[in-house]
Tab-separated table of C-alpha atoms in Angstrom:
chain	number	residue	atom	x	y	z
A	1	MET	CA	0.000	0.000	0.000
A	2	LYS	CA	1.232	3.493	-0.842
A	3	PRO	CA	2.211	5.396	2.330
A	4	ALA	CA	0.281	8.549	3.241
A	5	ARG	CA	1.853	11.767	2.027
A	6	LEU	CA	1.668	15.034	3.970
A	7	PHE	CA	2.083	18.352	2.231
A	8	LYS	CA	1.360	22.018	2.831
A	9	PRO	CA	-1.099	23.358	0.288
A	10	ASP	CA	-0.655	26.826	-1.113
A	11	VAL	CA	-3.741	28.706	0.122
A	12	ARG	CA	-4.011	31.744	-2.142
A	13	LEU	CA	-6.729	33.228	0.093
A	14	SER	CA	-4.124	33.722	2.849
A	15	LYS	CA	-2.113	35.980	0.561
A	16	LEU	CA	-5.061	37.844	-0.968
A	17	ILE	CA	-6.636	38.712	2.364
A	18	ALA	CA	-3.424	40.418	3.489
A	19	GLU	CA	-3.051	42.561	0.362
A	20	PRO	CA	-3.239	46.328	0.814
A	21	GLY	CA	-6.679	47.880	0.652
A	22	GLY	CA	-9.819	46.107	1.784
A	23	ALA	CA	-11.593	47.152	4.975
A	24	THR	CA	-11.337	46.677	8.704
A	25	ILE	CA	-13.062	43.674	10.215
A	26	ALA	CA	-15.428	45.997	12.071
A	27	SER	CA	-16.488	47.838	8.938
A	28	SER	CA	-16.750	44.617	6.891
A	29	LEU	CA	-19.155	43.218	9.472
A	30	ALA	CA	-21.145	46.451	9.586
A	31	ARG	CA	-21.431	46.471	5.806
A	32	ALA	CA	-22.592	42.846	5.757
A	33	GLU	CA	-25.273	43.678	8.343
A	34	GLN	CA	-26.366	46.652	6.246
A	35	ARG	CA	-26.702	44.506	3.147
A	36	LEU	CA	-28.796	42.005	5.096
A	37	GLU	CA	-30.929	44.834	6.405
A	38	ALA	CA	-31.518	46.027	2.843
A	39	VAL	CA	-33.073	42.688	1.849
A	40	ARG	CA	-34.709	42.025	5.209
A	41	GLU	CA	-38.271	42.829	4.184
A	42	ARG	CA	-38.117	40.624	1.131
A	43	ALA	CA	-36.449	37.816	3.097
A	44	ILE	CA	-39.135	37.980	5.791
A	45	ALA	CA	-41.784	37.772	3.071
A	46	ASP	CA	-39.985	34.614	1.863
A	47	ILE	CA	-40.136	33.207	5.394
A	48	ASP	CA	-43.875	33.942	5.570
A	49	GLY	CA	-44.284	32.066	2.287
A	50	MET	CA	-42.446	29.087	3.758
A	51	ILE	CA	-44.616	29.149	6.888
A	52	ALA	CA	-47.738	29.186	4.699
A	53	GLU	CA	-46.390	26.192	2.790
A	54	ILE	CA	-45.571	24.344	5.998
A	55	ALA	CA	-49.111	25.014	7.237
A	56	ALA	CA	-50.605	23.766	3.961
A	57	ARG	CA	-48.557	20.573	3.925
A	58	ALA	CA	-48.380	19.820	7.634
A	59	LYS	CA	-51.771	18.078	7.655
A	60	ASP	CA	-50.431	15.393	5.355
A	61	ALA	CA	-48.849	12.657	7.418
A	62	ASP	CA	-47.105	10.725	4.652
A	63	GLU	CA	-43.359	10.405	4.895
A	64	ARG	CA	-42.528	12.245	1.675
A	65	THR	CA	-44.529	15.312	2.696
A	66	ARG	CA	-42.953	15.246	6.148
A	67	LYS	CA	-39.530	15.431	4.467
A	68	VAL	CA	-40.652	18.500	2.531
A	69	VAL	CA	-41.963	20.075	5.734
A	70	TYR	CA	-38.659	19.269	7.431
A	71	ALA	CA	-36.716	20.977	4.631
A	72	LEU	CA	-38.965	24.046	4.869
A	73	ALA	CA	-38.637	24.180	8.660
A	74	ASP	CA	-34.862	23.935	8.274
A	75	GLN	CA	-34.955	26.936	5.925
A	76	VAL	CA	-37.124	28.949	8.297
A	77	PHE	CA	-34.690	28.073	11.099
A	78	ALA	CA	-31.730	29.293	9.028
A	79	PHE	CA	-33.270	32.433	7.515
A	80	ALA	CA	-34.973	33.565	10.697
A	81	GLY	CA	-31.719	33.089	12.609
A	82	THR	CA	-29.730	35.125	10.104
A	83	LEU	CA	-32.369	37.880	10.252
A	84	LYS	CA	-32.226	37.834	14.070
A	85	LEU	CA	-35.758	36.485	14.478
A	86	ALA	CA	-34.452	34.324	17.305
A	87	GLU	CA	-37.741	32.952	18.646
A	88	LEU	CA	-39.040	32.011	15.203
A	89	SER	CA	-35.714	30.349	14.424
A	90	ALA	CA	-35.872	28.401	17.691
A	91	ALA	CA	-39.463	27.306	17.007
A	92	ALA	CA	-38.501	26.139	13.510
A	93	HIS	CA	-35.533	24.227	14.923
A	94	SER	CA	-37.886	22.603	17.392
A	95	LEU	CA	-40.054	21.423	14.474
A	96	CYS	CA	-36.946	20.003	12.730
A	97	LEU	CA	-36.068	18.041	15.865
A	98	LEU	CA	-39.642	16.841	16.148
A	99	LEU	CA	-39.809	15.647	12.542
A	100	VAL	CA	-36.662	13.520	12.834
A	101	ARG	CA	-37.669	12.059	16.172
A	102	GLU	CA	-38.008	8.307	15.895
A	103	ALA	CA	-39.639	7.351	19.151
A	104	PRO	CA	-42.277	8.282	19.878
A	105	PRO	CA	-43.089	9.408	16.319
A	106	PRO	CA	-44.276	13.007	16.005
A	107	THR	CA	-47.995	13.502	16.408
A	108	GLN	CA	-50.188	15.762	14.300
A	109	ARG	CA	-50.973	17.746	17.454
A	110	GLU	CA	-47.312	18.525	18.012
A	111	ILE	CA	-46.843	19.590	14.399
A	112	ASP	CA	-49.966	21.787	14.523
A	113	LEU	CA	-48.660	23.345	17.717
A	114	HIS	CA	-45.485	24.406	15.944
A	115	VAL	CA	-47.375	25.821	12.966
A	116	SER	CA	-49.604	27.851	15.329
A	117	THR	CA	-46.487	29.143	17.064
A	118	PHE	CA	-44.922	30.234	13.781
A	119	ARG	CA	-48.070	32.139	12.892
A	120	ALA	CA	-48.337	33.706	16.322
A	121	LEU	CA	-44.724	34.875	16.216
A	122	ARG	CA	-45.354	36.551	12.871
A	123	ARG	CA	-48.448	38.452	14.049
A	124	PRO	CA	-47.694	42.203	14.021
A	125	GLU	CA	-48.553	42.690	17.688
A	126	LEU	CA	-46.056	39.955	18.666
A	127	SER	CA	-43.328	40.413	16.091
A	128	GLY	CA	-42.313	43.711	17.687
A	129	ASN	CA	-42.600	42.595	21.306
A	130	LYS	CA	-39.646	40.590	22.601
A	131	THR	CA	-41.261	39.650	25.921
A	132	ALA	CA	-44.386	38.375	24.201
A	133	ARG	CA	-42.340	36.420	21.674
A	134	ALA	CA	-40.328	34.798	24.463
A	135	ALA	CA	-43.576	33.876	26.224
A	136	VAL	CA	-44.944	32.254	23.049
A	137	LEU	CA	-41.749	30.253	22.586
A	138	ASP	CA	-41.815	29.221	26.223
A	139	GLY	CA	-45.411	28.120	25.732
A	140	LEU	CA	-44.382	26.001	22.755
A	141	ARG	CA	-41.637	24.353	24.787
A	142	ARG	CA	-43.958	23.565	27.664
A	143	MET	CA	-46.704	22.202	25.423
A	144	ALA	CA	-44.231	20.221	23.367
A	145	ALA	CA	-42.824	18.692	26.550
A	146	ALA	CA	-46.341	17.851	27.735
A	147	ALA	CA	-47.295	16.363	24.358
A	148	GLU	CA	-44.214	14.157	24.427
A	149	ARG	CA	-45.143	12.643	27.790
B	1	MET	CA	-5.481	25.631	21.098
B	2	PRO	CA	-5.201	29.111	22.585
B	3	ALA	CA	-7.502	31.762	21.234
B	4	ALA	CA	-5.836	34.260	18.933
B	5	ALA	CA	-7.408	37.648	19.350
B	6	ILE	CA	-8.429	39.445	16.179
B	7	ASP	CA	-8.280	43.176	16.149
B	8	PRO	CA	-11.552	44.616	14.780
B	9	ASN	CA	-9.344	47.282	13.219
B	10	GLN	CA	-7.360	44.675	11.315
B	11	ARG	CA	-7.838	45.051	7.581
B	12	VAL	CA	-9.015	42.189	5.417
B	13	ASN	CA	-9.038	42.312	1.651
B	14	LEU	CA	-11.358	39.801	0.047
B	15	SER	CA	-11.946	41.794	-3.133
B	16	LYS	CA	-9.724	39.622	-5.324
B	17	ALA	CA	-10.719	36.286	-3.821
B	18	ARG	CA	-12.776	34.086	-6.115
B	19	LEU	CA	-15.635	32.551	-4.189
B	20	LEU	CA	-17.935	29.714	-5.204
B	21	ILE	CA	-21.290	29.432	-3.435
B	22	ILE	CA	-23.139	26.150	-3.933
B	23	ASP	CA	-26.738	25.989	-2.736
B	24	SER	CA	-29.910	24.727	-4.383
B	25	ASN	CA	-32.138	27.198	-2.607
B	26	GLN	CA	-32.461	30.558	-4.331
B	27	HIS	CA	-33.417	32.342	-1.088
B	28	SER	CA	-30.296	30.997	0.656
B	29	VAL	CA	-28.069	31.951	-2.269
B	30	ASP	CA	-29.480	35.490	-2.231
B	31	LEU	CA	-29.046	35.938	1.514
B	32	LEU	CA	-25.551	34.440	1.591
B	33	GLY	CA	-24.654	36.485	-1.491
B	34	GLN	CA	-25.563	39.702	0.298
B	35	MET	CA	-23.561	38.680	3.328
B	36	VAL	CA	-20.359	37.815	1.437
B	37	LYS	CA	-20.579	40.975	-0.680
B	38	GLY	CA	-20.785	42.958	2.539
B	39	LEU	CA	-17.708	41.139	3.849
B	40	GLY	CA	-15.816	42.250	0.760
B	41	PHE	CA	-16.026	39.396	-1.749
B	42	GLN	CA	-16.622	40.751	-5.233
B	43	ASP	CA	-15.798	37.822	-7.463
B	44	ILE	CA	-18.622	35.409	-6.690
B	45	VAL	CA	-19.873	32.439	-8.709
B	46	ARG	CA	-23.134	30.779	-7.703
B	47	CYS	CA	-24.105	27.190	-8.504
B	48	MET	CA	-27.427	25.636	-7.649
B	49	SER	CA	-26.693	21.943	-8.144
B	50	VAL	CA	-23.942	19.361	-7.804
B	51	ALA	CA	-23.812	19.033	-11.602
B	52	GLU	CA	-23.429	22.767	-12.114
B	53	ALA	CA	-20.792	22.963	-9.363
B	54	GLU	CA	-18.804	20.086	-10.850
B	55	THR	CA	-18.563	21.960	-14.132
B	56	SER	CA	-17.492	25.218	-12.461
B	57	LEU	CA	-14.966	23.489	-10.213
B	58	ARG	CA	-13.397	21.740	-13.208
B	59	ALA	CA	-13.226	24.943	-15.219
B	60	GLU	CA	-11.470	27.308	-12.819
B	61	THR	CA	-9.714	27.629	-9.485
B	62	PHE	CA	-11.559	29.138	-6.533
B	63	ASP	CA	-9.995	30.642	-3.432
B	64	LEU	CA	-12.885	29.508	-1.273
B	65	VAL	CA	-15.890	27.233	-1.704
B	66	ILE	CA	-18.945	27.595	0.546
B	67	THR	CA	-21.405	24.805	-0.002
B	68	GLU	CA	-24.668	23.660	1.499
B	69	ALA	CA	-24.379	20.014	2.594
B	70	GLN	CA	-27.590	18.861	0.933
B	71	LEU	CA	-28.240	19.898	-2.634
B	72	ALA	CA	-31.163	19.237	-4.937
B	73	ASP	CA	-29.341	16.582	-6.960
B	74	GLY	CA	-27.222	15.023	-4.221
B	75	ASP	CA	-25.020	15.892	-1.290
B	76	ALA	CA	-21.846	17.935	-1.360
B	77	PHE	CA	-19.715	15.213	0.189
B	78	ALA	CA	-19.152	13.259	-3.036
B	79	LEU	CA	-18.357	16.525	-4.778
B	80	ILE	CA	-15.688	17.444	-2.208
B	81	ARG	CA	-14.294	13.921	-2.172
B	82	ALA	CA	-13.933	13.887	-5.957
B	83	MET	CA	-12.246	17.284	-5.852
B	84	ARG	CA	-9.710	16.152	-3.249
B	85	ARG	CA	-8.908	12.778	-4.812
B	86	ASP	CA	-8.130	13.951	-8.307
B	87	ALA	CA	-4.462	14.948	-8.322
B	88	ASP	CA	-5.030	17.183	-11.354
B	89	HIS	CA	-8.181	18.882	-10.098
B	90	PRO	CA	-7.854	22.687	-10.215
B	91	ASN	CA	-9.488	22.918	-6.775
B	92	ARG	CA	-7.852	19.971	-5.106
B	93	CYS	CA	-6.558	22.054	-2.207
B	94	SER	CA	-9.114	24.885	-2.282
B	95	PRO	CA	-10.613	25.544	1.153
B	96	VAL	CA	-14.160	24.257	1.567
B	97	ILE	CA	-16.646	25.398	4.193
B	98	VAL	CA	-19.760	23.235	4.494
B	99	VAL	CA	-22.962	24.862	5.722
B	100	GLN	CA	-25.353	22.585	7.570
B	101	GLY	CA	-28.715	23.114	9.170
B	102	HIS	CA	-30.025	20.604	11.639
B	103	VAL	CA	-26.831	18.668	12.312
B	104	ARG	CA	-26.218	15.188	13.612
B	105	PRO	CA	-22.715	13.906	14.481
B	106	GLU	CA	-22.671	11.649	11.411
B	107	ASP	CA	-23.357	14.654	9.165
B	108	VAL	CA	-20.297	16.450	10.506
B	109	ALA	CA	-18.234	13.280	10.179
B	110	SER	CA	-19.347	13.045	6.535
B	111	SER	CA	-18.148	16.597	5.862
B	112	ARG	CA	-14.863	16.040	7.633
B	113	ASP	CA	-14.214	12.683	5.995
B	114	ALA	CA	-14.997	14.078	2.560
B	115	GLY	CA	-12.186	16.609	3.041
B	116	ALA	CA	-14.025	19.785	4.073
B	117	ASN	CA	-11.991	22.326	6.030
B	118	PHE	CA	-14.767	23.511	8.336
B	119	VAL	CA	-18.461	23.076	9.000
B	120	VAL	CA	-20.648	26.055	9.804
B	121	LEU	CA	-23.898	25.491	11.598
B	122	LYS	CA	-26.893	27.516	10.465
B	123	PRO	CA	-28.119	30.101	11.039
B	124	ILE	CA	-25.154	31.890	9.516
B	125	THR	CA	-24.303	35.394	10.612
B	126	PRO	CA	-21.664	37.723	9.125
B	127	GLN	CA	-19.568	37.324	12.301
B	128	VAL	CA	-19.528	33.534	12.148
B	129	LEU	CA	-18.840	33.479	8.419
B	130	LEU	CA	-15.952	35.922	8.631
B	131	GLN	CA	-14.560	34.017	11.581
B	132	ARG	CA	-14.533	30.797	9.533
B	133	VAL	CA	-12.849	32.598	6.648
B	134	LEU	CA	-10.164	33.713	9.084
B	135	TRP	CA	-9.857	30.164	10.371
B	136	VAL	CA	-9.264	28.992	6.810
B	137	VAL	CA	-6.589	31.643	6.352
B	138	ARG	CA	-4.836	30.715	9.602
B	139	ASP	CA	-5.239	26.972	9.218
B	140	LYS	CA	-1.804	25.411	9.601
B	141	ARG	CA	-2.906	21.855	8.962
B	142	SER	CA	-1.084	19.827	6.367
B	143	PHE	CA	-2.971	18.074	3.628
B	144	VAL	CA	-3.040	14.317	3.842
B	145	GLU	CA	-2.969	12.193	0.723
B	146	ALA	CA	-3.724	8.595	1.597
B	147	ALA	CA	-5.527	5.673	0.024
B	148	SER	CA	-8.715	6.293	1.971
B	149	TYR	CA	-8.631	10.063	2.446
B	150	VAL	CA	-7.353	13.256	0.859
B	151	GLY	CA	-7.843	16.573	2.618
B	152	PRO	CA	-6.884	18.612	5.678
B	153	ASP	CA	-5.295	16.520	8.414
B	154	ARG	CA	-8.087	15.167	10.580
B	155	ARG	CA	-5.856	14.009	13.433
B	156	PHE	CA	-5.942	16.498	16.237
B	157	LYS	CA	-6.879	14.940	19.489
B	158	PHE	CA	-6.508	11.697	21.340
B	159	GLU	CA	-9.899	10.126	21.739
B	160	GLY	CA	-8.755	7.005	23.562
B	161	PRO	CA	-8.218	3.482	22.341
B	162	PRO	CA	-10.818	1.796	20.119
B	163	ILE	CA	-13.864	0.667	22.089
B	164	GLY	CA	-13.387	-2.880	23.296
B	165	SER	CA	-9.584	-2.721	23.443
B	166	GLU	CA	-7.605	-2.137	26.602
B	167	GLY	CA	-5.271	0.471	25.221
B	168	ARG	CA	-1.556	0.719	25.839
B	169	ARG	CA	-1.295	3.791	28.010
B	170	ARG	CA	-1.777	3.876	31.751
B	171	GLU	CA	-4.367	6.636	31.373
B	172	ASP	CA	-6.375	4.789	28.701
B	173	ALA	CA	-9.918	4.200	29.880
B	174	ALA	CA	-11.075	0.619	29.443
B	175	GLU	CA	-14.655	1.630	28.753
B	176	PRO	CA	-16.084	4.360	26.562
B	177	ILE	CA	-16.691	7.437	28.662
B	178	SER	CA	-20.207	7.984	27.410
B	179	LEU	CA	-22.521	7.189	24.565
B	180	GLU	CA	-23.834	9.790	22.164
B	181	SER	CA	-27.088	10.994	23.629
B	182	GLY	CA	-28.206	13.905	21.466
B	183	ALA	CA	-29.306	13.891	17.844
B	184	ASN	CA	-28.149	17.390	17.152
B	185	MET	CA	-24.768	19.066	17.551
B	186	SER	CA	-23.928	22.558	18.634
B	187	GLN	CA	-21.461	24.730	16.728
B	188	ASN	CA	-18.963	24.266	19.561
B	189	GLU	CA	-19.158	20.493	19.270
B	190	ILE	CA	-18.758	20.746	15.503
B	191	ASP	CA	-15.753	23.033	15.830
B	192	ASP	CA	-14.209	20.655	18.306
B	193	PHE	CA	-14.787	17.820	15.831
B	194	ILE	CA	-13.177	19.644	12.923
B	195	ARG	CA	-10.255	21.269	14.771
B	196	PRO	CA	-10.707	24.993	14.524
B	197	GLN	CA	-8.205	27.771	14.916
B	198	LYS	CA	-10.044	29.773	17.529
B	199	VAL	CA	-10.296	33.504	17.019
B	200	SER	CA	-12.450	36.089	18.689
B	201	LEU	CA	-13.900	39.039	16.853
């Protein structure tokens, strides 16, 4: 058998990043946040579309549909997290965990509970109120724990 | 590994770096595209499938590849593996960051064993992404070329003797310390798995 070979690759990125010009780390991060802010409204509309699709498909208990719902929940988790919608991201992650749970299998009630939470968190009176959002997420956690028992 | 502090006033120049983003979801590509442009990348190629990415990766050299683990026409692991194993591949040693959503230990192992440099857990933020880029830049690992693996050196910590064997060192535990209990991994666990160069922003 041929012995393993170790070598140091030439990482061009290491040289490019140190070239004169560019920006400070602080200003690069600020600019990235600004760019995200500029597309925030559209991205939130995308999230709402995903939630609507989850709600439409969640009633279907077949495995293929559940996989689609899982993929959508995973996207909501990722997008909401990037857009700093922490509670919505956490609720979507909770649905991901639920959908891959093997025993006991997820119940329709648990899935519906998550969909209701998504919708509640997107209601205008809650979306701007951190305390209320935290309470809704806490409610989801408690009910999910109760449903699992 | 001790944390290396990063000065927020340190300058980074990503304007000439050629970046490939691979993701089948248009929304994700758009959001990630905005983020990397803000961080300073200007030369960005986007691919939405494994097939499309294969063509791009064969055609030109990229300074960094950021790929979603699961793509519409397959996973990114085979793509990375093929890239690493072909001695003539233009991106054989290009750094690869894999982005994963809901993550189980076996998913991270798949990324690592395919030859990815780092795994980033979603949701991605500009801070986390830039930190991983800096990790790539500071990564001192050698590349390993062996029959069963080509990619960044995966050996970084002693995890004890194989389960069931007694081990040869006095401090070797005879039994596994614990069994995996969770189905999902945190970013810290993933970083520990992949051997990061810790930096703080």
